[in-house]
PDB file of C-alpha atoms in Angstrom:
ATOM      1  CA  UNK A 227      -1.310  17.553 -14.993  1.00  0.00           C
ATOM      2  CA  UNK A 228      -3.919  19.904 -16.497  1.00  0.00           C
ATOM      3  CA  UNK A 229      -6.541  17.807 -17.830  1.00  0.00           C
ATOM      4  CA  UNK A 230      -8.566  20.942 -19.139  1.00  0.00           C
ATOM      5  CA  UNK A 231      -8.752  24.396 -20.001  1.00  0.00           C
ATOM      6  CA  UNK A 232     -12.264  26.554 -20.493  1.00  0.00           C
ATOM      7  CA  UNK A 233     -12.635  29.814 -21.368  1.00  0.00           C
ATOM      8  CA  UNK A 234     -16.079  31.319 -20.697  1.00  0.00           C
ATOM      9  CA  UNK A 235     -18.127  34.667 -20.114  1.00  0.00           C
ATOM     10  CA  UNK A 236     -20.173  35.516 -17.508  1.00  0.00           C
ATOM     11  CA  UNK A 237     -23.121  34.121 -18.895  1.00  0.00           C
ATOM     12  CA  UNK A 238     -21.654  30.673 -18.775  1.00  0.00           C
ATOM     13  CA  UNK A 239     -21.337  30.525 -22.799  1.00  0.00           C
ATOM     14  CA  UNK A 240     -17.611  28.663 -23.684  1.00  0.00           C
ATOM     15  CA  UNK A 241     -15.449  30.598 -25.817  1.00  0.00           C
ATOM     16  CA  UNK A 242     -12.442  28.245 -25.768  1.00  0.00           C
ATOM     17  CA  UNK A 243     -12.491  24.851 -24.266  1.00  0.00           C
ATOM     18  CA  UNK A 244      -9.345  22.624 -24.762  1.00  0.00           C
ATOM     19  CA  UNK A 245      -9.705  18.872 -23.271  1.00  0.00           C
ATOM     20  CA  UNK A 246      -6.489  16.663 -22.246  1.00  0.00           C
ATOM     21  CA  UNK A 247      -6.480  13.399 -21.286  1.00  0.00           C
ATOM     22  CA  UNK A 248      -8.145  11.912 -18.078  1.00  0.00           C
ATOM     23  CA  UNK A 249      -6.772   9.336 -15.322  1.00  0.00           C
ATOM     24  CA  UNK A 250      -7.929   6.039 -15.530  1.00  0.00           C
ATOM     25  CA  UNK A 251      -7.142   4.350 -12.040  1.00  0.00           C
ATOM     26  CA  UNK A 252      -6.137   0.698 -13.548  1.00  0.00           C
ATOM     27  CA  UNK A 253      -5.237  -2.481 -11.730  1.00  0.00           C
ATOM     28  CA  UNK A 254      -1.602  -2.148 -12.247  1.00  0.00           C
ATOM     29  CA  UNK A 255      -0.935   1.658 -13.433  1.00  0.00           C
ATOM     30  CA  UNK A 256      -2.750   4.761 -13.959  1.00  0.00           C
ATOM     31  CA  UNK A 257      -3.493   4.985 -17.076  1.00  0.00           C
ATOM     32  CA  UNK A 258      -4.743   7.932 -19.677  1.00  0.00           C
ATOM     33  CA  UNK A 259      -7.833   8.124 -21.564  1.00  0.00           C
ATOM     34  CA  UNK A 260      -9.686  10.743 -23.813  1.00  0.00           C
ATOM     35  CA  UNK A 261     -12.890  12.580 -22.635  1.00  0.00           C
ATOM     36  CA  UNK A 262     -16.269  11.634 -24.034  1.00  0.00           C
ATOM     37  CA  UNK A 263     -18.848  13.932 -25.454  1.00  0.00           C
ATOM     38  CA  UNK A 264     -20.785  13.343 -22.405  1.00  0.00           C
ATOM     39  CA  UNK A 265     -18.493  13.961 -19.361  1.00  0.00           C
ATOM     40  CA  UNK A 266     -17.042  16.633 -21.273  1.00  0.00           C
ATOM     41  CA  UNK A 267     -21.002  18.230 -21.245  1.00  0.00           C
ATOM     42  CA  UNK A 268     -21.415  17.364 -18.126  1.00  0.00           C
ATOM     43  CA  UNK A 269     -18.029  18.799 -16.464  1.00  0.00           C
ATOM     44  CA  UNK A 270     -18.475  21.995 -18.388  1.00  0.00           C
ATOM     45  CA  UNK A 271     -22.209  22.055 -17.169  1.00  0.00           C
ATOM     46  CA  UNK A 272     -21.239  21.523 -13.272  1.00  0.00           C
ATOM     47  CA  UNK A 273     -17.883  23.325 -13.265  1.00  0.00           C
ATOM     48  CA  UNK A 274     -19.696  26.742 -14.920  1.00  0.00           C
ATOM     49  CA  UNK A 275     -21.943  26.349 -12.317  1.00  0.00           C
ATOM     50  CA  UNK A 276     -19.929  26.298  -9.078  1.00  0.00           C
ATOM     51  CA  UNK A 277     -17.173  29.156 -10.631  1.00  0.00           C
ATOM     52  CA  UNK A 278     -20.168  31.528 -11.941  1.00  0.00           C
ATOM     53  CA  UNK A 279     -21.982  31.401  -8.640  1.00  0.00           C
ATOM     54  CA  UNK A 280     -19.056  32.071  -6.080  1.00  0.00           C
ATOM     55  CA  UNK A 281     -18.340  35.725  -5.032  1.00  0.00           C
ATOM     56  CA  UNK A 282     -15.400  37.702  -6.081  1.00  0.00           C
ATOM     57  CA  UNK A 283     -14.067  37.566  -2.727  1.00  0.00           C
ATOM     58  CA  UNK A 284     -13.189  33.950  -2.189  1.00  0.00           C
ATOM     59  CA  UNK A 285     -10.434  31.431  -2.987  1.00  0.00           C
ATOM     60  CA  UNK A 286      -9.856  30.959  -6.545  1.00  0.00           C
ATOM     61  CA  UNK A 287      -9.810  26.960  -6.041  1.00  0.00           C
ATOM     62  CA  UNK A 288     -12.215  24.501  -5.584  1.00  0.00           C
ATOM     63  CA  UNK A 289     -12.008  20.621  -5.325  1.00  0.00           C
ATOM     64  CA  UNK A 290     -13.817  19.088  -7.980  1.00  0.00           C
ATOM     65  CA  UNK A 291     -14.109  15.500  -8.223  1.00  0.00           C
ATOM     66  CA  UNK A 292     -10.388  13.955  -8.206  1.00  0.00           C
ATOM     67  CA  UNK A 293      -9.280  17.445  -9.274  1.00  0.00           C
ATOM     68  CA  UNK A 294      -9.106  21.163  -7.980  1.00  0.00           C
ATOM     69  CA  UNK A 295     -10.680  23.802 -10.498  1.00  0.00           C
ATOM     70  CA  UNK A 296      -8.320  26.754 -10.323  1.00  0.00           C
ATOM     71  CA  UNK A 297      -9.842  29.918 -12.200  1.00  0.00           C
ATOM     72  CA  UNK A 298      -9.341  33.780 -12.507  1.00  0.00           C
ATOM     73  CA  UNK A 299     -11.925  36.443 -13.939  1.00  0.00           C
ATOM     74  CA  UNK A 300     -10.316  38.987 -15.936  1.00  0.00           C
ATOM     75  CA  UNK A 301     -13.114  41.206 -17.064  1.00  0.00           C
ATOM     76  CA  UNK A 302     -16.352  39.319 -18.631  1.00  0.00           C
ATOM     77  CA  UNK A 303     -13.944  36.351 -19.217  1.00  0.00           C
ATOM     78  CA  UNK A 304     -13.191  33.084 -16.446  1.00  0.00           C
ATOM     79  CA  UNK A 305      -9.913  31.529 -17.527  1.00  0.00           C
ATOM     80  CA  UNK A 306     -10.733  28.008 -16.239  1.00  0.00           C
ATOM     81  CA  UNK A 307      -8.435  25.175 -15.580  1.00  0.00           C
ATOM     82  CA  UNK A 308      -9.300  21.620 -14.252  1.00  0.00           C
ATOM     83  CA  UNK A 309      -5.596  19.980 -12.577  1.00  0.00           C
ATOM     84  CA  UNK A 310      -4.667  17.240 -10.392  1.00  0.00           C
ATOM     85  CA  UNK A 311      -4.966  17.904  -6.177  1.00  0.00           C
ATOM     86  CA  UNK A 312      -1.346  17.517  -6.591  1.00  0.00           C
ATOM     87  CA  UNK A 313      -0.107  20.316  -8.369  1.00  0.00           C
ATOM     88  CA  UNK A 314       0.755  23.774  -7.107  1.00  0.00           C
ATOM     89  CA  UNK A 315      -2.364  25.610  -7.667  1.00  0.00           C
ATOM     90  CA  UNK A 316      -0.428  28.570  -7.488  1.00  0.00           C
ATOM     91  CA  UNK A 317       1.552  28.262 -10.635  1.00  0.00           C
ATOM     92  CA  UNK A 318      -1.661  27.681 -12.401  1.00  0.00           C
ATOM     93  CA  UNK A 319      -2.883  30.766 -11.407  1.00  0.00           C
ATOM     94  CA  UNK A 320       0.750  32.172 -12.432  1.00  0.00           C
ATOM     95  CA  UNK A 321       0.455  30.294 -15.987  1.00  0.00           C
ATOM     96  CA  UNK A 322      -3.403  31.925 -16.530  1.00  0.00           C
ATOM     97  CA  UNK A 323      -2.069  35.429 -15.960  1.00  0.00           C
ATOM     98  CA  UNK A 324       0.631  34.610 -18.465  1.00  0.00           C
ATOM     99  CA  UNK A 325      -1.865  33.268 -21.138  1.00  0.00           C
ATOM    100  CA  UNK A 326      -3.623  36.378 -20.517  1.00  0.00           C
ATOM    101  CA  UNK A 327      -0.566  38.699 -20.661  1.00  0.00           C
ATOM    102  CA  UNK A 328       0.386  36.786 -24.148  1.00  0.00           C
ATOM    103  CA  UNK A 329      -3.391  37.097 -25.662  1.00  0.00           C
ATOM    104  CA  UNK A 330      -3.036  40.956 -24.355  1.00  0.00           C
ATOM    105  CA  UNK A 331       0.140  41.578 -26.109  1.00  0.00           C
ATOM    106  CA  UNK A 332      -0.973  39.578 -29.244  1.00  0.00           C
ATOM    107  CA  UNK A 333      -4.759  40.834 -29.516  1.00  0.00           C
ATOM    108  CA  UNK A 334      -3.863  44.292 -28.235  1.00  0.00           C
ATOM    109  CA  UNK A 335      -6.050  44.509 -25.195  1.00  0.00           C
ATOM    110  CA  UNK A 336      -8.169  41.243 -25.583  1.00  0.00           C
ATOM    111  CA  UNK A 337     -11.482  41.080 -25.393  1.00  0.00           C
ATOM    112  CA  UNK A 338     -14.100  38.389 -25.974  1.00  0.00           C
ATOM    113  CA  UNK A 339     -14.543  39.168 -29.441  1.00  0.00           C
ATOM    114  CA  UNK A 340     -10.896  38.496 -30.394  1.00  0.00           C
ATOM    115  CA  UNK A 341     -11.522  34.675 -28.861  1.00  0.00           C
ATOM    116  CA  UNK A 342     -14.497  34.757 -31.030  1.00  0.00           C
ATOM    117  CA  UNK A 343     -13.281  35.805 -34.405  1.00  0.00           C
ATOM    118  CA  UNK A 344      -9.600  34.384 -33.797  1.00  0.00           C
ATOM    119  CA  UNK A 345      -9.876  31.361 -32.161  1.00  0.00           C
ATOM    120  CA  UNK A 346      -7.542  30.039 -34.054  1.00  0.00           C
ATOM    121  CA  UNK A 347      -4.877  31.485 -32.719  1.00  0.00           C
ATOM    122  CA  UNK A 348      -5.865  31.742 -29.365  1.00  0.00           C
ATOM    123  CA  UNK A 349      -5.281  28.025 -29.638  1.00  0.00           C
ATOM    124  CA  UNK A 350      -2.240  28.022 -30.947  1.00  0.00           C
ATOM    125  CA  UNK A 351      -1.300  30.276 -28.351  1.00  0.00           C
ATOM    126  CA  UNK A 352      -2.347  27.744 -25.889  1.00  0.00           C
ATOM    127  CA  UNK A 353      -0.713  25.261 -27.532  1.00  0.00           C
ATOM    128  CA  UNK A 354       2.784  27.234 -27.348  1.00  0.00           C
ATOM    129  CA  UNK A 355       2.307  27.041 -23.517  1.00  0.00           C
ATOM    130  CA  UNK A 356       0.410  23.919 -22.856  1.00  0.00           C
ATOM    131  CA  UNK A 357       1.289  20.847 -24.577  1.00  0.00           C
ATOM    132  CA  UNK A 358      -0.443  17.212 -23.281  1.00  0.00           C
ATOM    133  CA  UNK A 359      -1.256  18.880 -20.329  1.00  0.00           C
ATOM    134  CA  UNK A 360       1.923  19.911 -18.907  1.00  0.00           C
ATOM    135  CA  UNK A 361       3.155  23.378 -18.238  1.00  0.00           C
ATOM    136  CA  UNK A 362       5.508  23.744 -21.495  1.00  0.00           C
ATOM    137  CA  UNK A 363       7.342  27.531 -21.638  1.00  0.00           C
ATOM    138  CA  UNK A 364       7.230  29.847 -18.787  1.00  0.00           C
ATOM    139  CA  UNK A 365       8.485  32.756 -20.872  1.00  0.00           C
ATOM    140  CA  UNK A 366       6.710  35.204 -22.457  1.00  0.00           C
ATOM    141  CA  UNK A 367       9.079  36.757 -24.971  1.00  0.00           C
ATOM    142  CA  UNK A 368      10.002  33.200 -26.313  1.00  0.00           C
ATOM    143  CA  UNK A 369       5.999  32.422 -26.641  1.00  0.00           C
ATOM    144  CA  UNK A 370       5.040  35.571 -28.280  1.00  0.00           C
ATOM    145  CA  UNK A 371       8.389  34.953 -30.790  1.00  0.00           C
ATOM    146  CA  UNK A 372       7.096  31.464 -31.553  1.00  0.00           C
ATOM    147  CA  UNK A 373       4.002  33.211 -31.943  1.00  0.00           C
ATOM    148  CA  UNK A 374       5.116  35.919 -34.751  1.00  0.00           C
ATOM    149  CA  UNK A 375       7.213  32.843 -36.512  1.00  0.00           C
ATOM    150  CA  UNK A 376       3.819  31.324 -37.032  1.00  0.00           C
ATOM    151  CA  UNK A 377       2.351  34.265 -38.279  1.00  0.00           C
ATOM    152  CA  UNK A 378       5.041  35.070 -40.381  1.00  0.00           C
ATOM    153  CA  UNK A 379       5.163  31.282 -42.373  1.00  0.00           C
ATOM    154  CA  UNK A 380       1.511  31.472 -42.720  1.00  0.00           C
ATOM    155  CA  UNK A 381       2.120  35.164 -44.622  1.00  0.00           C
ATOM    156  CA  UNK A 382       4.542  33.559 -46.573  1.00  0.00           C
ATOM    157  CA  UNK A 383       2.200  30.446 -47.502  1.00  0.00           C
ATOM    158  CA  UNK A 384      -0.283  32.979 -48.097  1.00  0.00           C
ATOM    159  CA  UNK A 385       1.492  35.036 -50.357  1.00  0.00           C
ATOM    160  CA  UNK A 386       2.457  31.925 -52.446  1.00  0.00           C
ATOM    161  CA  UNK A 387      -0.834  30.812 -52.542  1.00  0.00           C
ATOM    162  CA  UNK A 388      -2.029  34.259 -54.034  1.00  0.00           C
ATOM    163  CA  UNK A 389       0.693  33.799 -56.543  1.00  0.00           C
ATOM    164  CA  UNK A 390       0.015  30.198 -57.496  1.00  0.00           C
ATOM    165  CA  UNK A 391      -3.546  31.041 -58.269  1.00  0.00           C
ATOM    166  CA  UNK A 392      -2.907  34.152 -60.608  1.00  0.00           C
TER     167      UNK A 392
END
């Protein structure tokens, strides 16, 4: 399970952070809870720490905690996501070069600004491939359609909203 996804520049500043739930070892089950405002400060703190201080040449995974951080640098951006020791940190690595690929296609060629001033729907990208922190569609062409059906009903909302008002 992915429990969280952060976006972030070299400097460390987040451009897109996206929080899941959290184990909660119980008595009886494991159960889920939400992040507070604290640990959520506090993992971002720590986990910017350890990725923006290792060298380029090194494993892309590191054991944090109860979880493995599994990141990738493309350009001035780290693609960041926090998942349980038990999952195949190689298909995370395969589903943050596909949420790159989909931002590139989208966006162009993506760049930091695009997170910036569309955030929005760099969400709702993530959302179209991440949903309760599970792996949801491995296919680009069915994301990116999903993608220009969105874009396409908020034209046509748009439009009728520009109508209603004259």
């Amino acid at each position: 399970m992915i429990h969280f996804v952060l976006l972030q520049n070299r400097q460390g500043k987040s451009r897109l952070n996206k929080w899941y739930s959290k184990q909660k070892v119980g008595e009886e089950d494991v159960e889920y809870e939400p992040y507070d405002k604290r640990e959520k400060a506090r993992i971002m703190r720590e986990v910017t720490g350890i990725v923006l201080k290792r060298k380029g040449k090194v494993s892309n995974f590191v054991e944090y905690g109860d979880m493995v951080i599994v990141y990738r640098r493309y350009a001035g951006l780290y693609f960041i996501f926090g998942v349980d020791k038990e999952d195949n940190p190689l298909i995370v690595l395969d589903l943050i070069h596909l949420f790159v690929e989909v931002l590139d296609h989208y966006f162009g060629s993506v760049c930091e600004l695009d997170l910036i001033y569309n955030f929005h729907r760099a969400y709702y990208i993530l959302d179209e491939l991440i949903l309760g922190g599970h792996h949801q569609e491995p296919q680009k062409s069915v994301v990116l359609g999903s993608i220009v059906k969105q874009d396409e009903l908020v034209e046509e909302e748009r439009g009728d909203f520009v109508s209603f008002m004259t």
